[in-house]
Amino acid sequence: ERNGTPYHFIATHLEGQGDGPGSFQRQIHNAQADQLLDVVVAGLGGNVVLMGDLNSDANGDPAKRSWTPTYGKITEAGFIDVWASAPHRGTEEGVTCCFEPGRTPDERIDFVLLREAEPAPDHDDRRERGFYRADIVGDETSDQTAGGLWPSDHAGIIADISDPTMRD
């Protein structure tokens, strides 16, 4: 809690996308996403930071295997995509997956998302927005081992969040 506003941090890794909308793996993924929103997040007030591998490509085309409705459901539930809200170097797209031999990463499925607390009733009606910074780490060839291995199959995201409720 800071200045009377509670903070909640949730880290998760949802099941993969499977082979398409009807696959068993996709059904599990969708059920996990619904449970995350309807059970875990629904009862939380204050600021909520949700981060992790959501296996739902924010840049994806619904016709592609990497896309699921999860990213859209979460942003429709009031979460701000910190990467999408932050300034970036050059043309960075926020791609984090997947670093595998013979594959060029092309999915944005790892996130830091924020749902900001509602302003206090006596707060000015003009909502003061926070400031966000985000960077992708582990995605440069210089991050590879001497043998050419990546540190992980996904790049990571680091984020700085300065929310109006954090200011004194």
PDB file of C-alpha atoms in Angstrom, residues 7-167:
ATOM      1  CA  TYR A   7      -0.932  -2.559  -4.931  1.00  0.00           C
ATOM      2  CA  HIS A   8      -1.312  -6.129  -6.135  1.00  0.00           C
ATOM      3  CA  PHE A   9       1.244  -7.972  -8.272  1.00  0.00           C
ATOM      4  CA  ILE A  10       0.311 -11.069 -10.243  1.00  0.00           C
ATOM      5  CA  ALA A  11       2.825 -13.130 -12.211  1.00  0.00           C
ATOM      6  CA  THR A  12       1.469 -15.892 -14.419  1.00  0.00           C
ATOM      7  CA  HIS A  13       2.193 -18.159 -17.355  1.00  0.00           C
ATOM      8  CA  LEU A  14      -0.873 -19.250 -19.297  1.00  0.00           C
ATOM      9  CA  GLU A  15      -1.033 -22.461 -21.310  1.00  0.00           C
ATOM     10  CA  GLY A  16       0.132 -22.223 -24.937  1.00  0.00           C
ATOM     11  CA  GLN A  17      -2.118 -21.445 -27.871  1.00  0.00           C
ATOM     12  CA  GLY A  18      -2.293 -24.993 -29.189  1.00  0.00           C
ATOM     13  CA  ASP A  19      -3.005 -25.760 -32.813  1.00  0.00           C
ATOM     14  CA  GLY A  20      -5.977 -23.450 -33.162  1.00  0.00           C
ATOM     15  CA  PRO A  21      -9.257 -22.309 -31.653  1.00  0.00           C
ATOM     16  CA  GLY A  22     -10.710 -25.790 -31.086  1.00  0.00           C
ATOM     17  CA  SER A  23      -7.602 -27.490 -29.714  1.00  0.00           C
ATOM     18  CA  PHE A  24      -7.620 -28.869 -26.183  1.00  0.00           C
ATOM     19  CA  GLN A  25      -4.583 -26.751 -25.314  1.00  0.00           C
ATOM     20  CA  ARG A  26      -6.408 -23.597 -26.499  1.00  0.00           C
ATOM     21  CA  GLN A  27      -9.464 -24.528 -24.420  1.00  0.00           C
ATOM     22  CA  ILE A  28      -7.254 -24.778 -21.326  1.00  0.00           C
ATOM     23  CA  HIS A  29      -5.595 -21.471 -22.203  1.00  0.00           C
ATOM     24  CA  ASN A  30      -8.964 -19.724 -22.547  1.00  0.00           C
ATOM     25  CA  ALA A  31     -10.250 -21.228 -19.271  1.00  0.00           C
ATOM     26  CA  GLN A  32      -7.097 -20.064 -17.459  1.00  0.00           C
ATOM     27  CA  ALA A  33      -7.476 -16.552 -18.880  1.00  0.00           C
ATOM     28  CA  ASP A  34     -11.144 -16.397 -17.843  1.00  0.00           C
ATOM     29  CA  GLN A  35     -10.287 -17.619 -14.337  1.00  0.00           C
ATOM     30  CA  LEU A  36      -7.498 -15.052 -14.070  1.00  0.00           C
ATOM     31  CA  LEU A  37      -9.913 -12.214 -14.890  1.00  0.00           C
ATOM     32  CA  ASP A  38     -13.113 -13.512 -13.259  1.00  0.00           C
ATOM     33  CA  VAL A  39     -11.650 -14.927 -10.038  1.00  0.00           C
ATOM     34  CA  VAL A  40      -8.157 -13.638  -9.325  1.00  0.00           C
ATOM     35  CA  VAL A  41      -8.288 -10.065 -10.637  1.00  0.00           C
ATOM     36  CA  ALA A  42     -12.007  -9.321 -10.216  1.00  0.00           C
ATOM     37  CA  GLY A  43     -11.886  -8.877  -6.452  1.00  0.00           C
ATOM     38  CA  LEU A  44      -8.796  -6.691  -6.342  1.00  0.00           C
ATOM     39  CA  GLY A  45      -9.027  -2.963  -5.763  1.00  0.00           C
ATOM     40  CA  GLY A  46      -6.248  -0.440  -6.057  1.00  0.00           C
ATOM     41  CA  ASN A  47      -3.472  -0.789  -8.596  1.00  0.00           C
ATOM     42  CA  VAL A  48      -2.986  -4.227 -10.130  1.00  0.00           C
ATOM     43  CA  VAL A  49       0.166  -5.157 -12.029  1.00  0.00           C
ATOM     44  CA  LEU A  50      -0.260  -8.289 -14.142  1.00  0.00           C
ATOM     45  CA  MET A  51       2.841  -9.693 -15.755  1.00  0.00           C
ATOM     46  CA  GLY A  52       3.952 -12.833 -17.473  1.00  0.00           C
ATOM     47  CA  ASP A  53       3.824 -15.035 -20.524  1.00  0.00           C
ATOM     48  CA  LEU A  54       0.176 -14.797 -21.542  1.00  0.00           C
ATOM     49  CA  ASN A  55       0.610 -16.718 -24.821  1.00  0.00           C
ATOM     50  CA  SER A  56      -1.641 -14.258 -26.627  1.00  0.00           C
ATOM     51  CA  ASP A  57       0.028 -12.279 -29.408  1.00  0.00           C
ATOM     52  CA  ALA A  58      -0.835  -8.591 -29.096  1.00  0.00           C
ATOM     53  CA  ASN A  59       0.452  -8.001 -32.632  1.00  0.00           C
ATOM     54  CA  GLY A  60      -1.044 -11.192 -34.010  1.00  0.00           C
ATOM     55  CA  ASP A  61      -3.588 -11.713 -36.681  1.00  0.00           C
ATOM     56  CA  PRO A  62      -6.640 -13.731 -35.502  1.00  0.00           C
ATOM     57  CA  ALA A  63      -5.924 -16.140 -38.353  1.00  0.00           C
ATOM     58  CA  LYS A  64      -2.491 -16.980 -36.901  1.00  0.00           C
ATOM     59  CA  ARG A  65      -1.822 -19.704 -34.338  1.00  0.00           C
ATOM     60  CA  SER A  66      -0.164 -17.230 -31.900  1.00  0.00           C
ATOM     61  CA  TRP A  67      -3.350 -15.158 -31.496  1.00  0.00           C
ATOM     62  CA  THR A  68      -5.903 -15.748 -28.754  1.00  0.00           C
ATOM     63  CA  PRO A  69      -8.628 -13.430 -27.416  1.00  0.00           C
ATOM     64  CA  THR A  70      -6.828 -13.162 -24.052  1.00  0.00           C
ATOM     65  CA  TYR A  71      -4.858  -9.968 -24.719  1.00  0.00           C
ATOM     66  CA  GLY A  72      -8.025  -8.186 -25.875  1.00  0.00           C
ATOM     67  CA  LYS A  73     -10.024  -9.418 -22.876  1.00  0.00           C
ATOM     68  CA  ILE A  74      -7.392  -8.138 -20.467  1.00  0.00           C
ATOM     69  CA  THR A  75      -7.110  -4.700 -22.063  1.00  0.00           C
ATOM     70  CA  GLU A  76     -10.927  -4.476 -22.236  1.00  0.00           C
ATOM     71  CA  ALA A  77     -10.928  -5.186 -18.472  1.00  0.00           C
ATOM     72  CA  GLY A  78      -9.103  -1.882 -17.971  1.00  0.00           C
ATOM     73  CA  PHE A  79      -5.461  -2.954 -18.092  1.00  0.00           C
ATOM     74  CA  ILE A  80      -2.892  -0.700 -19.742  1.00  0.00           C
ATOM     75  CA  ASP A  81      -0.237  -2.458 -21.793  1.00  0.00           C
ATOM     76  CA  VAL A  82       2.865  -0.798 -20.362  1.00  0.00           C
ATOM     77  CA  TRP A  83       4.914  -1.632 -23.465  1.00  0.00           C
ATOM     78  CA  ALA A  84       2.336  -0.055 -25.774  1.00  0.00           C
ATOM     79  CA  SER A  85       2.074   3.035 -23.513  1.00  0.00           C
ATOM     80  CA  ALA A  86       5.813   3.607 -23.107  1.00  0.00           C
ATOM     81  CA  PRO A  87       8.252   5.478 -25.332  1.00  0.00           C
ATOM     82  CA  HIS A  88      10.699   3.195 -27.206  1.00  0.00           C
ATOM     83  CA  ARG A  89      13.966   3.303 -29.029  1.00  0.00           C
ATOM     84  CA  GLY A  90      13.626   3.343 -32.789  1.00  0.00           C
ATOM     85  CA  THR A  91      11.237   0.791 -34.190  1.00  0.00           C
ATOM     86  CA  GLU A  92      11.130  -1.743 -31.375  1.00  0.00           C
ATOM     87  CA  GLU A  93       7.969  -3.811 -31.603  1.00  0.00           C
ATOM     88  CA  GLY A  94       8.102  -5.507 -28.203  1.00  0.00           C
ATOM     89  CA  VAL A  95       8.575  -8.971 -29.708  1.00  0.00           C
ATOM     90  CA  THR A  96       9.626 -11.457 -27.013  1.00  0.00           C
ATOM     91  CA  CYS A  97       9.171 -14.913 -28.524  1.00  0.00           C
ATOM     92  CA  CYS A  98      10.612 -17.201 -29.502  1.00  0.00           C
ATOM     93  CA  PHE A  99      14.386 -17.564 -29.509  1.00  0.00           C
ATOM     94  CA  GLU A 100      14.925 -20.977 -31.051  1.00  0.00           C
ATOM     95  CA  PRO A 101      17.387 -22.284 -33.634  1.00  0.00           C
ATOM     96  CA  GLY A 102      16.216 -21.405 -37.124  1.00  0.00           C
ATOM     97  CA  ARG A 103      13.427 -19.116 -35.932  1.00  0.00           C
ATOM     98  CA  THR A 104      13.153 -15.347 -35.965  1.00  0.00           C
ATOM     99  CA  PRO A 105      11.172 -14.061 -32.963  1.00  0.00           C
ATOM    100  CA  ASP A 106       7.828 -12.695 -34.162  1.00  0.00           C
ATOM    101  CA  GLU A 107       5.373 -12.845 -31.238  1.00  0.00           C
ATOM    102  CA  ARG A 108       4.557 -10.278 -28.549  1.00  0.00           C
ATOM    103  CA  ILE A 109       3.174 -12.625 -25.890  1.00  0.00           C
ATOM    104  CA  ASP A 110       4.981 -11.476 -22.712  1.00  0.00           C
ATOM    105  CA  PHE A 111       3.580  -8.488 -20.879  1.00  0.00           C
ATOM    106  CA  VAL A 112       3.585  -6.055 -18.014  1.00  0.00           C
ATOM    107  CA  LEU A 113       0.019  -4.730 -17.696  1.00  0.00           C
ATOM    108  CA  LEU A 114      -1.374  -2.228 -15.202  1.00  0.00           C
ATOM    109  CA  ARG A 115      -4.892  -1.525 -14.033  1.00  0.00           C
ATOM    110  CA  GLU A 116      -4.789   1.761 -12.190  1.00  0.00           C
ATOM    111  CA  ALA A 117      -6.821   2.481  -9.086  1.00  0.00           C
ATOM    112  CA  GLU A 118      -9.928   4.554  -9.465  1.00  0.00           C
ATOM    113  CA  PRO A 119      -9.420   8.149  -8.322  1.00  0.00           C
ATOM    114  CA  ALA A 120     -10.722   8.973  -4.875  1.00  0.00           C
ATOM    115  CA  PRO A 121     -14.210  10.550  -4.860  1.00  0.00           C
ATOM    116  CA  ASP A 122     -12.732  13.910  -3.859  1.00  0.00           C
ATOM    117  CA  HIS A 123     -10.113  13.737  -6.643  1.00  0.00           C
ATOM    118  CA  ASP A 124     -10.324  16.092  -9.590  1.00  0.00           C
ATOM    119  CA  ASP A 125     -12.376  14.538 -12.424  1.00  0.00           C
ATOM    120  CA  ARG A 126      -9.434  14.910 -14.813  1.00  0.00           C
ATOM    121  CA  ARG A 127      -7.620  11.599 -14.537  1.00  0.00           C
ATOM    122  CA  GLU A 128      -3.892  12.133 -14.272  1.00  0.00           C
ATOM    123  CA  ARG A 129      -2.141   9.376 -16.221  1.00  0.00           C
ATOM    124  CA  GLY A 130       0.989   7.640 -15.092  1.00  0.00           C
ATOM    125  CA  PHE A 131       4.311   7.507 -16.863  1.00  0.00           C
ATOM    126  CA  TYR A 132       5.698   4.226 -18.119  1.00  0.00           C
ATOM    127  CA  ARG A 133       9.057   3.025 -19.378  1.00  0.00           C
ATOM    128  CA  ALA A 134       9.669  -0.442 -20.752  1.00  0.00           C
ATOM    129  CA  ASP A 135      12.517  -2.252 -22.402  1.00  0.00           C
ATOM    130  CA  ILE A 136      13.084  -5.703 -23.836  1.00  0.00           C
ATOM    131  CA  VAL A 137      16.093  -7.555 -22.423  1.00  0.00           C
ATOM    132  CA  GLY A 138      17.834 -10.708 -23.586  1.00  0.00           C
ATOM    133  CA  ASP A 139      17.103 -10.075 -27.264  1.00  0.00           C
ATOM    134  CA  GLU A 140      20.453  -8.795 -28.527  1.00  0.00           C
ATOM    135  CA  THR A 141      22.999 -11.096 -30.129  1.00  0.00           C
ATOM    136  CA  SER A 142      25.458  -9.829 -27.503  1.00  0.00           C
ATOM    137  CA  ASP A 143      23.221 -11.523 -24.882  1.00  0.00           C
ATOM    138  CA  GLN A 144      24.017 -14.944 -26.334  1.00  0.00           C
ATOM    139  CA  THR A 145      26.558 -17.262 -24.757  1.00  0.00           C
ATOM    140  CA  ALA A 146      29.938 -17.825 -26.425  1.00  0.00           C
ATOM    141  CA  GLY A 147      28.384 -20.964 -27.969  1.00  0.00           C
ATOM    142  CA  GLY A 148      25.508 -18.972 -29.499  1.00  0.00           C
ATOM    143  CA  LEU A 149      22.751 -19.943 -27.049  1.00  0.00           C
ATOM    144  CA  TRP A 150      20.130 -17.444 -25.948  1.00  0.00           C
ATOM    145  CA  PRO A 151      19.601 -16.869 -22.197  1.00  0.00           C
ATOM    146  CA  SER A 152      16.004 -18.105 -22.603  1.00  0.00           C
ATOM    147  CA  ASP A 153      13.485 -18.998 -25.288  1.00  0.00           C
ATOM    148  CA  HIS A 154      11.780 -15.652 -24.553  1.00  0.00           C
ATOM    149  CA  ALA A 155      13.150 -12.161 -24.112  1.00  0.00           C
ATOM    150  CA  GLY A 156      12.184 -10.377 -20.907  1.00  0.00           C
ATOM    151  CA  ILE A 157      10.449  -7.083 -20.255  1.00  0.00           C
ATOM    152  CA  ILE A 158      11.548  -4.632 -17.605  1.00  0.00           C
ATOM    153  CA  ALA A 159       9.220  -1.772 -16.771  1.00  0.00           C
ATOM    154  CA  ASP A 160       9.173   1.358 -14.653  1.00  0.00           C
ATOM    155  CA  ILE A 161       5.739   2.535 -13.637  1.00  0.00           C
ATOM    156  CA  SER A 162       5.146   5.947 -12.123  1.00  0.00           C
ATOM    157  CA  ASP A 163       1.513   6.156 -11.163  1.00  0.00           C
ATOM    158  CA  PRO A 164      -0.182   9.336  -9.879  1.00  0.00           C
ATOM    159  CA  THR A 165      -1.078   7.540  -6.614  1.00  0.00           C
ATOM    160  CA  MET A 166       2.647   7.011  -5.997  1.00  0.00           C
ATOM    161  CA  ARG A 167       3.364  10.728  -5.861  1.00  0.00           C
TER     162      ARG A 167
END
